[in-house]
Short mmCIF file of C-alpha atoms and ligand atoms in Angstrom, two decimals:
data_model
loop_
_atom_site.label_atom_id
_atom_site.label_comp_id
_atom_site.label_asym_id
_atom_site.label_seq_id
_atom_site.Cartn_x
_atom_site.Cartn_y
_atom_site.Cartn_z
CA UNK A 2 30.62 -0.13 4.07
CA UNK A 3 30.52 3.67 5.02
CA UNK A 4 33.67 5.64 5.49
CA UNK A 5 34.10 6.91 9.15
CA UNK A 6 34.94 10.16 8.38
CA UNK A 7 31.64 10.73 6.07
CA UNK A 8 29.68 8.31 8.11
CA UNK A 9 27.23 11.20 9.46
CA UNK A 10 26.48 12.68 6.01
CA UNK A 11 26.10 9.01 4.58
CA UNK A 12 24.05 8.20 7.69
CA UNK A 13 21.88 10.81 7.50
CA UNK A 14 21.19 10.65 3.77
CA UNK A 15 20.91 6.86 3.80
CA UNK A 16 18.57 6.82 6.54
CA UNK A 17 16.54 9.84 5.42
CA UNK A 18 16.01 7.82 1.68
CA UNK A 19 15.29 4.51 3.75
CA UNK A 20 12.29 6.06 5.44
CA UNK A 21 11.46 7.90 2.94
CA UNK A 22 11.15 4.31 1.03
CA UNK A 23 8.91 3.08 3.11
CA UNK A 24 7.06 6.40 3.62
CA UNK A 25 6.57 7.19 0.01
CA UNK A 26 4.19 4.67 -1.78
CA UNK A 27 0.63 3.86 -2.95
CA UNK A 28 -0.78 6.28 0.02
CA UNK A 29 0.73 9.51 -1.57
CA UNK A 30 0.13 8.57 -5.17
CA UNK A 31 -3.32 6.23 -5.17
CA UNK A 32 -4.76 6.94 -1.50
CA UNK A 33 -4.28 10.86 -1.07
CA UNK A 34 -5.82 11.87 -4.35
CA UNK A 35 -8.77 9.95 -3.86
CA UNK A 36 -9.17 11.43 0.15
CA UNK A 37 -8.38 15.01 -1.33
CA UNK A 38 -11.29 14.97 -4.26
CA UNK A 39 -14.05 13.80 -2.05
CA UNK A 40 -13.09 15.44 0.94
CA UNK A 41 -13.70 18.72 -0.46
CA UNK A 42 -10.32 19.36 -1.74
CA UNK A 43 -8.33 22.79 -0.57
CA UNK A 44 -9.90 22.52 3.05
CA UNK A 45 -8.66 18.33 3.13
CA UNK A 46 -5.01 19.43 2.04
CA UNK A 47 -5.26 22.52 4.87
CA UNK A 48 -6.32 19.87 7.35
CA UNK A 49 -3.56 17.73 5.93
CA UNK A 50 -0.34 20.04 6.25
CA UNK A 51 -1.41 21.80 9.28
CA UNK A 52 -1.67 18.14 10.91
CA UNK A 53 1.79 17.20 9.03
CA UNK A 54 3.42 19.67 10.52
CA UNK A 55 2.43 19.46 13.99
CA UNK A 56 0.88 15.56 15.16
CA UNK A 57 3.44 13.79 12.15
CA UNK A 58 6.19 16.13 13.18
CA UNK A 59 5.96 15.25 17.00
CA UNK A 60 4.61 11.68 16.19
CA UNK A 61 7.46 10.89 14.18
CA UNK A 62 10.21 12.83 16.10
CA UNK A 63 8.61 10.26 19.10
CA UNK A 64 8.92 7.18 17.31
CA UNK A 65 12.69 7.70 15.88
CA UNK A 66 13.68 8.87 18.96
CA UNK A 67 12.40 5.88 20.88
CA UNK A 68 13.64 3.59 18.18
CA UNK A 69 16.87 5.50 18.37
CA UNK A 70 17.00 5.75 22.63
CA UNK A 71 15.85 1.80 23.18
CA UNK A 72 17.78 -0.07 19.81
CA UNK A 73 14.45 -1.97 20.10
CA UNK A 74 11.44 -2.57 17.90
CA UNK A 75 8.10 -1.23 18.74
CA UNK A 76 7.23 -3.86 20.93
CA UNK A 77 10.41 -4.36 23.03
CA UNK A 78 10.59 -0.89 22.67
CA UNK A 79 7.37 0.21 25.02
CA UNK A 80 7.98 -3.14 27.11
CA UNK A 81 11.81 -1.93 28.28
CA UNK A 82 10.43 1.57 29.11
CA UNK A 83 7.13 0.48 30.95
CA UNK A 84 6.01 -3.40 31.16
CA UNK A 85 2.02 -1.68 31.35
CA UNK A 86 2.76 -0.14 27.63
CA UNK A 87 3.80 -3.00 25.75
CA UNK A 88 0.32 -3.43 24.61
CA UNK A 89 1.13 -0.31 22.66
CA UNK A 90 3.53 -2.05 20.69
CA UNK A 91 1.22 -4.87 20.41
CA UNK A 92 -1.68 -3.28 18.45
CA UNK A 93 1.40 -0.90 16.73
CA UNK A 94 2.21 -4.30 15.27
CA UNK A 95 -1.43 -5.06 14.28
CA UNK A 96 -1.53 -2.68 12.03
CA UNK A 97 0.80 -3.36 9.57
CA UNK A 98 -0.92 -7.18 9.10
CA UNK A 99 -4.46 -5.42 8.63
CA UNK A 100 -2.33 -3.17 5.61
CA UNK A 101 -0.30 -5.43 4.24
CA UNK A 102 -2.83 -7.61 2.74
CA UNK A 103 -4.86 -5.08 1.24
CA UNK A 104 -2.13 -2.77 0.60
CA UNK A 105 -0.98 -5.84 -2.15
CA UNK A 106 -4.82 -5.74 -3.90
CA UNK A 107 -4.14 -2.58 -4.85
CA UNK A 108 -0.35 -3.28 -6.10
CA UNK A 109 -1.83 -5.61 -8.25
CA UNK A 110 -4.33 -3.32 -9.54
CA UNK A 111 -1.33 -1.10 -10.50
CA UNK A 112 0.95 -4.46 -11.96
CA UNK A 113 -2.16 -5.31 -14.02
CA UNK A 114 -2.55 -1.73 -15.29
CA UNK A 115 1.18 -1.88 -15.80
CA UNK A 116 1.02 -5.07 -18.17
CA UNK A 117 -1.88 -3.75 -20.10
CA UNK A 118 -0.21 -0.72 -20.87
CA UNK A 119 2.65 -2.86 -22.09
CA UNK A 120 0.49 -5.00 -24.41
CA UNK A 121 -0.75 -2.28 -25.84
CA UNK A 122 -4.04 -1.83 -24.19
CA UNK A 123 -3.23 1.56 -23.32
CA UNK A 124 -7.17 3.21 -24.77
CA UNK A 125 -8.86 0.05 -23.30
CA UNK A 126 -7.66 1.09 -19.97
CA UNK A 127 -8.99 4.94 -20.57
CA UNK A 128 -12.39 3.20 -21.35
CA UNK A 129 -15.18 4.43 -18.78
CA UNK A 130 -16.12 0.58 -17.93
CA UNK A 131 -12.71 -0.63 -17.65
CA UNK A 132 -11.86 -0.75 -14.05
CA UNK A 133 -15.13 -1.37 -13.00
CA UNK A 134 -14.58 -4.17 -15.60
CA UNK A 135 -11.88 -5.48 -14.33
CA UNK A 136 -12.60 -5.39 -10.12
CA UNK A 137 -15.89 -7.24 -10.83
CA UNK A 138 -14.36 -9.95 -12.15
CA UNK A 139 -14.74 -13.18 -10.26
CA UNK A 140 -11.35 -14.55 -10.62
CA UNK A 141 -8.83 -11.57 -11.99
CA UNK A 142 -8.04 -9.03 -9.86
CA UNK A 143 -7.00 -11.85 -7.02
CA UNK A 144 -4.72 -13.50 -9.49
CA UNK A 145 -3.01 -9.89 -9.87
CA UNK A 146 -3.31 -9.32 -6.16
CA UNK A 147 -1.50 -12.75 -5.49
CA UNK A 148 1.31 -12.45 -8.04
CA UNK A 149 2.57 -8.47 -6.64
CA UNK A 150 2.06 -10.41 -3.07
CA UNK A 151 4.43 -13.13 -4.32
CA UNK A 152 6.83 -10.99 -5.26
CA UNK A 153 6.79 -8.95 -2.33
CA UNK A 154 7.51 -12.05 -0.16
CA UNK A 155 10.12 -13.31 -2.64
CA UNK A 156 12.07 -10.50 -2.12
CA UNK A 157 11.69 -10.60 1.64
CA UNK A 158 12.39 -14.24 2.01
CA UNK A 159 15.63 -14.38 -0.18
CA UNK A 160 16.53 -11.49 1.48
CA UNK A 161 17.05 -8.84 -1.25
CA UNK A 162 15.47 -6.07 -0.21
CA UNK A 163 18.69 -3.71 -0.56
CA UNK A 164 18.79 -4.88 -3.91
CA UNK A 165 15.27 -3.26 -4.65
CA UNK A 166 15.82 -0.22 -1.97
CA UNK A 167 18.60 0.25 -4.47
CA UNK A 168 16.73 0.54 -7.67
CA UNK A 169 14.22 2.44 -6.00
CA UNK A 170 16.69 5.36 -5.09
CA UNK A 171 16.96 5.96 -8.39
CA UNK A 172 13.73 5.39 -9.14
CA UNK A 173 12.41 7.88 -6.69
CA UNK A 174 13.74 11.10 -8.33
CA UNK A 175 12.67 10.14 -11.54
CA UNK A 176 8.91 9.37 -10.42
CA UNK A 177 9.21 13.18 -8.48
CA UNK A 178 10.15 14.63 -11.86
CA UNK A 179 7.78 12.49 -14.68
CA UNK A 180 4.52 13.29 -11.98
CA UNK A 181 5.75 16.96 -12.45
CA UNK A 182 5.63 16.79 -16.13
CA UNK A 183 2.16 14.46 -15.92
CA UNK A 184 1.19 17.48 -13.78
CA UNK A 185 2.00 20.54 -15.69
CA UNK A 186 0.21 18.58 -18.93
CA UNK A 187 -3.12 17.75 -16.47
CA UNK A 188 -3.18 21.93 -15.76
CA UNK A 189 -3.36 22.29 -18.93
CA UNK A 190 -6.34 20.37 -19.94
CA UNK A 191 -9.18 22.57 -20.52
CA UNK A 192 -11.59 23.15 -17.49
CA UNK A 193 -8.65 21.82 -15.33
CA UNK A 194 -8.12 25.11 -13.69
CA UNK A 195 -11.05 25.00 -12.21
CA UNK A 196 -9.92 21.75 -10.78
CA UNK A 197 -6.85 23.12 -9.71
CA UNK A 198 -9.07 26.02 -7.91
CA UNK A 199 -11.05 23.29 -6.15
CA UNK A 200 -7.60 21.55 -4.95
CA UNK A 201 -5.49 24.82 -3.91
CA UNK A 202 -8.48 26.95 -2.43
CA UNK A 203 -9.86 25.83 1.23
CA UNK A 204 -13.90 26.48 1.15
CA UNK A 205 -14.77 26.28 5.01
CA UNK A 206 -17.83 25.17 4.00
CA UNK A 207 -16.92 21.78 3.31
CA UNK A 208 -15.07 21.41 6.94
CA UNK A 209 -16.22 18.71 8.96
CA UNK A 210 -14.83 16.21 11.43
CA UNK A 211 -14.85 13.79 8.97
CA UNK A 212 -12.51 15.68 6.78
CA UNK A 213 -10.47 15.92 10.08
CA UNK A 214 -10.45 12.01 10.32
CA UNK A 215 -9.59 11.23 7.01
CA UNK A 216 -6.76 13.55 6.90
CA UNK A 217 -5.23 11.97 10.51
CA UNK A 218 -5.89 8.53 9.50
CA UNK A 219 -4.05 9.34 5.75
CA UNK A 220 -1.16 11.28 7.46
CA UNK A 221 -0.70 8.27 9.74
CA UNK A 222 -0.87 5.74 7.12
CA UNK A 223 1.37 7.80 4.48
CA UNK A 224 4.24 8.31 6.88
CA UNK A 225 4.47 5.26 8.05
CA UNK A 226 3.28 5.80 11.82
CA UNK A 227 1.49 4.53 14.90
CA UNK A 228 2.38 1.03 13.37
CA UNK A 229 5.90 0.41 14.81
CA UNK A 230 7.80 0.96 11.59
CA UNK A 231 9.48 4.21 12.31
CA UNK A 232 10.36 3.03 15.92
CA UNK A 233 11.92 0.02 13.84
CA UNK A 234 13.80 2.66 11.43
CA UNK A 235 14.91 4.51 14.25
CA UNK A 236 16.74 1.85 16.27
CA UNK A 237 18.63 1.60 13.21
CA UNK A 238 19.81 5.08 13.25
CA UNK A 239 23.30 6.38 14.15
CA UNK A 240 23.21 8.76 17.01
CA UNK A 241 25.25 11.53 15.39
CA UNK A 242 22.45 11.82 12.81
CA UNK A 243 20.36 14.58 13.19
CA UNK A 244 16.69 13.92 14.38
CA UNK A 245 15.22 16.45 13.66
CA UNK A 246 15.93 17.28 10.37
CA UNK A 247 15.75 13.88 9.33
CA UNK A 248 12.19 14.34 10.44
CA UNK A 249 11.36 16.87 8.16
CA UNK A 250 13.13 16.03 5.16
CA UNK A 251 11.27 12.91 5.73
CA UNK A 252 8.27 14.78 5.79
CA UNK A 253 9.08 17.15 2.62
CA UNK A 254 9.36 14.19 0.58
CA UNK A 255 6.32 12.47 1.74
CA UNK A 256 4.18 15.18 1.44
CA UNK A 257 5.71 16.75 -1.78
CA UNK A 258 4.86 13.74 -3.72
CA UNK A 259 1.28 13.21 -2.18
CA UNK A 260 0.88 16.89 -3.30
CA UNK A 261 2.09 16.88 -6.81
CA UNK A 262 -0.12 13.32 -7.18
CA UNK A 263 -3.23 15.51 -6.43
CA UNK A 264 -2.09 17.93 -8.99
CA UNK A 265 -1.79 15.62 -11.41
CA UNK A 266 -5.45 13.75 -10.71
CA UNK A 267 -7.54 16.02 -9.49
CA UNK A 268 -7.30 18.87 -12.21
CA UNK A 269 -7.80 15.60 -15.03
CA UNK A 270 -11.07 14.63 -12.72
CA UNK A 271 -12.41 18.48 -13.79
CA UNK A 272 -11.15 18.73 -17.54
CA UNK A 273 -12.40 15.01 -17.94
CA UNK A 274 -15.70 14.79 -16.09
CA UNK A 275 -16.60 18.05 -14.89
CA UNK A 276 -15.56 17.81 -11.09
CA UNK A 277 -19.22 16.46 -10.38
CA UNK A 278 -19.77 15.38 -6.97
CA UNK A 279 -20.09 11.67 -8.55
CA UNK A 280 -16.74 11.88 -9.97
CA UNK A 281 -14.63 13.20 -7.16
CA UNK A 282 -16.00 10.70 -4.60
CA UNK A 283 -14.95 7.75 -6.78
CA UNK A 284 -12.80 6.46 -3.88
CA UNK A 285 -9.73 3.84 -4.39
CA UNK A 286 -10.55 3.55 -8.20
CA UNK A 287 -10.00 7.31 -8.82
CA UNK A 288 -6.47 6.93 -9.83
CA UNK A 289 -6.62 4.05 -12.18
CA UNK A 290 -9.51 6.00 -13.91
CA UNK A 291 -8.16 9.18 -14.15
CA UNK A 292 -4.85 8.79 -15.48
CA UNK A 293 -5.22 6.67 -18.40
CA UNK A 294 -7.57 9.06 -20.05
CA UNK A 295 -5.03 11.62 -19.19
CA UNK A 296 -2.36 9.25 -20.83
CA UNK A 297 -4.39 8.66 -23.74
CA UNK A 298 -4.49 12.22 -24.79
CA UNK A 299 -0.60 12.71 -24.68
CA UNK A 300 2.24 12.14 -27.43
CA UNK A 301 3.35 9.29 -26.77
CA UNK A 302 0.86 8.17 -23.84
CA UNK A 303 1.21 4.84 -24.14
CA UNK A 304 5.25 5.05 -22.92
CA UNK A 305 4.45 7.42 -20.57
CA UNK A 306 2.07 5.29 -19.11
CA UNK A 307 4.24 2.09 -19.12
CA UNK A 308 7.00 4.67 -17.10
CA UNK A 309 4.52 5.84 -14.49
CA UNK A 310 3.39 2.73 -13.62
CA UNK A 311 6.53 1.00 -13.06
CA UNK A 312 8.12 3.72 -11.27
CA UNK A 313 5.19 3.59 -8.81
CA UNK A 314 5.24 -0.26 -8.57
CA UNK A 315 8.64 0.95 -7.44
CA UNK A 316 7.24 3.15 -5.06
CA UNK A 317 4.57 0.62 -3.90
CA UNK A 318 7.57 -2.33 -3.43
CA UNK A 319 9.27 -0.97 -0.83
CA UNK A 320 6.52 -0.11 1.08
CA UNK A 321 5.08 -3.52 0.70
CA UNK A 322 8.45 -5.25 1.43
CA UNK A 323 8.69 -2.97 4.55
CA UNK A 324 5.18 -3.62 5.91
CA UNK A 325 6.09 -7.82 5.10
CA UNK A 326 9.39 -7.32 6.86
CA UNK A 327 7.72 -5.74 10.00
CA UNK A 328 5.23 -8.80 9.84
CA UNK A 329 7.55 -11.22 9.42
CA UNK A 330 9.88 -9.98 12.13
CA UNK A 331 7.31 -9.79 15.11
CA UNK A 332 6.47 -13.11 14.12
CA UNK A 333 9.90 -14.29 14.23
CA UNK A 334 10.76 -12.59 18.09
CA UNK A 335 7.16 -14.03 19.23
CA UNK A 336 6.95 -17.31 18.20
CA UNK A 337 10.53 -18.07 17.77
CA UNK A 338 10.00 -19.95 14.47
CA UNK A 339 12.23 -19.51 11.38
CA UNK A 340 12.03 -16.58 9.24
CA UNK A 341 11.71 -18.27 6.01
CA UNK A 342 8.77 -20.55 7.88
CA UNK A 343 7.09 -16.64 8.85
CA UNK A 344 7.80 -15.57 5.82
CA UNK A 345 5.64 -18.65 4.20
CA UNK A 346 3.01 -17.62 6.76
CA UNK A 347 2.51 -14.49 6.91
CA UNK A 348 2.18 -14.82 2.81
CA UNK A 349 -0.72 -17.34 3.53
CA UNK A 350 -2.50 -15.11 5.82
CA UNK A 351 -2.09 -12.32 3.63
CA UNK A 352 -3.74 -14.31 0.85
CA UNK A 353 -6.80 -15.25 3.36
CA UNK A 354 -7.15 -11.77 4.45
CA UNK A 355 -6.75 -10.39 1.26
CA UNK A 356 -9.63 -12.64 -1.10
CA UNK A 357 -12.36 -10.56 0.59
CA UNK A 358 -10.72 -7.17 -0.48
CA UNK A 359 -9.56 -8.11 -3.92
CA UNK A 360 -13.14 -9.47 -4.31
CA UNK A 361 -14.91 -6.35 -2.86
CA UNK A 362 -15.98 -4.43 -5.50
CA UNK A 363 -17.71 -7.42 -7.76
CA UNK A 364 -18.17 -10.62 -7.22
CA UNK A 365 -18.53 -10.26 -3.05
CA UNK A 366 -19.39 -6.66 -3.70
CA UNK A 367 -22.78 -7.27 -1.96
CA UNK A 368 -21.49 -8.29 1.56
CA UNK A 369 -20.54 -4.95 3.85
CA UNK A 370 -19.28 -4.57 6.97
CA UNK A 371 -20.42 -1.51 8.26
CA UNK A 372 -21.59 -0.69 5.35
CA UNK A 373 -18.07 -0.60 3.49
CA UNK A 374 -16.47 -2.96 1.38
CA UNK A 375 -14.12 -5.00 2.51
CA UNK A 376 -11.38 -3.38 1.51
CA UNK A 377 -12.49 0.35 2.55
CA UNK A 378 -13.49 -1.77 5.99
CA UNK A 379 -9.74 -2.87 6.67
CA UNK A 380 -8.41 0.37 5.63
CA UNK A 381 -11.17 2.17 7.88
CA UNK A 382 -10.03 0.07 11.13
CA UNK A 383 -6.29 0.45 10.70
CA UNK A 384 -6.43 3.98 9.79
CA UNK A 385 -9.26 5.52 11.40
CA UNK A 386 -9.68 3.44 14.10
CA UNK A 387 -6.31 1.42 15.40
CA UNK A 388 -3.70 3.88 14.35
CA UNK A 389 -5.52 6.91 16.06
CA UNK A 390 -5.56 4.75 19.12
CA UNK A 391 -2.02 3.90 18.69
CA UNK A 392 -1.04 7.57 18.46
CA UNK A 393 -3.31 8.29 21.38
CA UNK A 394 -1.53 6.12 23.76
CA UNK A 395 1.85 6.88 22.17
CA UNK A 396 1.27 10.48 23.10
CA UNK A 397 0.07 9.95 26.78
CA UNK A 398 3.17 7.60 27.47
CA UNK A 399 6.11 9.81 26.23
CA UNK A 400 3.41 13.02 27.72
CA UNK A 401 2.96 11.40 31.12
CA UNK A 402 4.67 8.60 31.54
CA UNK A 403 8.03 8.67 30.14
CA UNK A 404 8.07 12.27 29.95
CA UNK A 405 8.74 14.27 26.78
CA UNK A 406 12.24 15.34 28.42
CA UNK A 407 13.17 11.54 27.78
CA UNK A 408 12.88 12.43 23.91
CA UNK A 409 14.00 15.52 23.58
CA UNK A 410 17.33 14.55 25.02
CA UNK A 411 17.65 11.61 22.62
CA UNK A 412 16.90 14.47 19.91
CA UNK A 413 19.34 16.48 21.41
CA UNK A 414 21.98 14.18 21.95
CA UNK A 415 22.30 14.60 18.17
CA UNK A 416 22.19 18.64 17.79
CA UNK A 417 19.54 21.18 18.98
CA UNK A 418 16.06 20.57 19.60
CA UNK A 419 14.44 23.73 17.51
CA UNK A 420 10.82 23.02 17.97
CA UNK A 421 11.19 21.51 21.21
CA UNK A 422 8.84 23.42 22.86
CA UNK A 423 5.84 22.45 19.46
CA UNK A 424 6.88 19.24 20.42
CA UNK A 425 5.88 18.90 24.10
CA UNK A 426 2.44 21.21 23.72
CA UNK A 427 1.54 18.79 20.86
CA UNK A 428 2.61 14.98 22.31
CA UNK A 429 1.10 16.38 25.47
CA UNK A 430 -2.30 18.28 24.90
CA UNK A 431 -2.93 18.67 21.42
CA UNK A 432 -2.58 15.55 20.11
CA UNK A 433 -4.11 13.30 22.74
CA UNK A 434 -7.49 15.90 22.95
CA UNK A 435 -7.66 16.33 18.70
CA UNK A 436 -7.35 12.67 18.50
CA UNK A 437 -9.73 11.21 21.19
CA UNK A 438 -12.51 13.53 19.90
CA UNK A 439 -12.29 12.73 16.41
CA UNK A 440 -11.87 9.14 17.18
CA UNK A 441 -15.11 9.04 18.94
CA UNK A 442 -16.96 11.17 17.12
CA UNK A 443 -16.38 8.79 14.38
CA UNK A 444 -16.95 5.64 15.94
CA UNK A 445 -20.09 6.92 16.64
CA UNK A 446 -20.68 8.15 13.32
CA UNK A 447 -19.69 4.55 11.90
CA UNK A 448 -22.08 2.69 14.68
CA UNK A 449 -25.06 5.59 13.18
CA UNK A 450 -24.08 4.38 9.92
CA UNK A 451 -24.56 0.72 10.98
CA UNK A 452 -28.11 1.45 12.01
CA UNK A 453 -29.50 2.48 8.93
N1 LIG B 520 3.48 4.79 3.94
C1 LIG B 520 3.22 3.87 2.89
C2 LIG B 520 2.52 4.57 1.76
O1 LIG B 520 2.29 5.74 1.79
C3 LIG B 520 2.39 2.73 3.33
C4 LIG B 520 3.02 2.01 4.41
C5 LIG B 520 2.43 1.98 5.59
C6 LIG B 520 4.24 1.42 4.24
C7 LIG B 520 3.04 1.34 6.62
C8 LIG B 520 4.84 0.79 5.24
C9 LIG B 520 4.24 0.77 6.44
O2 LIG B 520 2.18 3.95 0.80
#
């Protein structure tokens, strides 16, 4: 397919886009807007880049490059380095069946706000009740959940998913460039500087560990890590491509877009409802309340509307397809079955797990675990709970058992190493200290919360 004589630059770009697809989804566009508002805004996105650039540069340098070293997936990968660690890869590949199913609730909220948009519903959907509306209902938002779960598993059983990465490569750009423009109109919204203010300007105050958590868990779940998919990605990757700076263009895109979602929410959260405590700590519905009303006052709203959404179904596809893929393949190695049979099954299971969470908010809105939702309950134990533990362990094997001289050779073997030295202080004391405090310190706090 690729010419030999451009295969580097084609690998490199081609690689760096097919991370970036499953990097880039609902967790930049729906998930970090929501985290940023209620955790306190400037001092969250702080917390957020200063942990991007140090734990997801060395966690994702470490993943590639033992994707890259072993041509293995996550669990083959930790078992041919050290037969004790495979249960690394084991829980790695929990993670991504706790996601998927709830991962697809929420790309059906967006395919249902996508077709009501199209049938003209566009100042329904800007209505204050209509969300809440619409995720009480008993029957619904599981019918929307099932259909964008369908479709994900189509496309993964027929085997298309180039197809879509294809369409989405375009799509990408375009998404970067109309939540620019959705931006630059949100700033100008009256009382949205102030909102702006509260997103760009860190107030110390509002630090906590909490914050801390929430932006670890988020920058785990938004670049795809501690759940075996970049190890996956990286056994895929040529060895003349360059590690390293696939890392951080990676990165740039992942967190641009997060970034430039916040600036187009959390400014319309101020001009529309004051920035009151209520209305930042919304949670998952933030997103689908903000932007409608924000739609609704533009020329031309409606169309604008019907573009954003499908451009982040987009978005929200092919990280879907590549959290069903991962599924479907574990299954596949474990239990030796076919993979249109896993396919079937893991689409079954993801309907079982996924009822409770599309049902959450209304009609089972009264049962809590922990006191959370369902939903919030499934994303609190893969993200704040598994995925830290994942990236705990990760760090202590390539630390102190592997070595972190195992990884940056791999990362050399394609060009030089720059912030080799970040690397090692990070995957080897940083990391493993930051994250074992914050994970107890909020298992506890989840336990105090179960008390009550
Ligand atoms: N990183 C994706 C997002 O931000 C979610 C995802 C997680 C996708 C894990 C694939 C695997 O939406």
């Amino acid at each position: 397919m690729e010419n030999n004589s451009r295969s580097s630059f084609t690998g490199k770009i081609g690689f760096v886009l097919a991370a970036a697809g499953s990097a880039v989804g609902l967790g930049n566009i729906w998930r970090f807007p929501y985290l940023a508002a209620k955790y306190g805004g400037g001092i969250f996105l702080l917390v957020y880049l200063i942990l991007a650039l140090t734990f997801g540069f060395a966690l994702m340098t470490a993943e590639i490059a033992l994707g890259r070293k072993t041509k293995l997936s996550a669990i083959g990968a930790f078992r041919s380095l050290n037969k004790k660690f495979s249960i690394v890869g084991y829980l790695a590949s929990v993670v991504p069946m706790i996601i998927l199913p709830y991962y697809c609730v929420i790309g059906g909220w967006v395919t249902k706000y996508l077709c009501a948009f199209v049938s003209g519903s566009a100042s329904l959907a800007a209505g204050d009740s209509y969300f809440g509306n619409f995720i009480s209902q008993p029957v619904e938002p599981v019918i929307w959940f099932v259909i964008y779960l369908a479709v994900t598993a189509i496309v993964v059983l027929l085997g298309v998913e180039k197809g879509v990465e294809k369409v989405s490569k375009i799509m990408m750009p375009i998404l970067i460039v109309l939540s620019i423009v959705i931006a630059g109109y949100s700033l100008c919204m009256p009382g949205a500087m102030d909102g702006l203010v509260y997103y760009l300007k860190p107030d110390f105050s509002k630090f906590s560990v909490t914050t801390v958590l929430a932006a670890m868990g988020q920058l785990f779940y938004s670049m795809s890590l501690s759940m075996g998919i970049m190890i996956t990605y990286g056994s895929y990757m040529k060895k003349e491509v360059s590690l390293e700076s696939s890392v951080k263009q990676i990165e740039l895109f992942d967190t641009g877009i997060a970034f430039i979602a916040g600036l187009m929410i959390i400014p319309a959260v101020f001009a529309f409802s004051g920035g009151t405590p209520e209305a930042l700590g919304k949670g998952p519905g933030l997103m689908f309340e903000t932007l409608p009303k924000v739609f609704e006052t533009m020329a031309g709203g409606t169309y604008i509307g019907i573009a954003f959404f499908v451009l982040v179904l987009f978005a929200a596809l092919t990280s879907s397809i590549s959290l069903m893929e991962t599924v479907v393949s574990i299954i596949v190695d474990k239990f030796k079955i076919r993979r249109s049979l896993s396919c079937v099954l893991v689409f079954l299971i993801s309907v079982l797990l996924g009822v409770p969470s599309a049902l959450g908010y209304g009609t089972w809105g009264s049962i809590k675990l922990l006191g959370m939702s369902f939903l919030d309950f499934f994303d609190f134990t893969s993200n704040s709970v598994l995925m830290p533990i994942v990236a705990f362990l990760t760090c202590i094997f390539i630390g102190y058992i592997l070595k972190p001289k195992a990884i940056i050779e791999e990362v050399e073997s394609s060009g030089k190493f720059k912030q080799k030295k970040l690397f090692e202080v990070v995957i080897k004391y940083v990391a493993p200290v930051c994250i074992l405090l914050i994970l107890i310190s909020s298992i506890l706090e989840a336990l105090g919360y179960f008390k009550i």
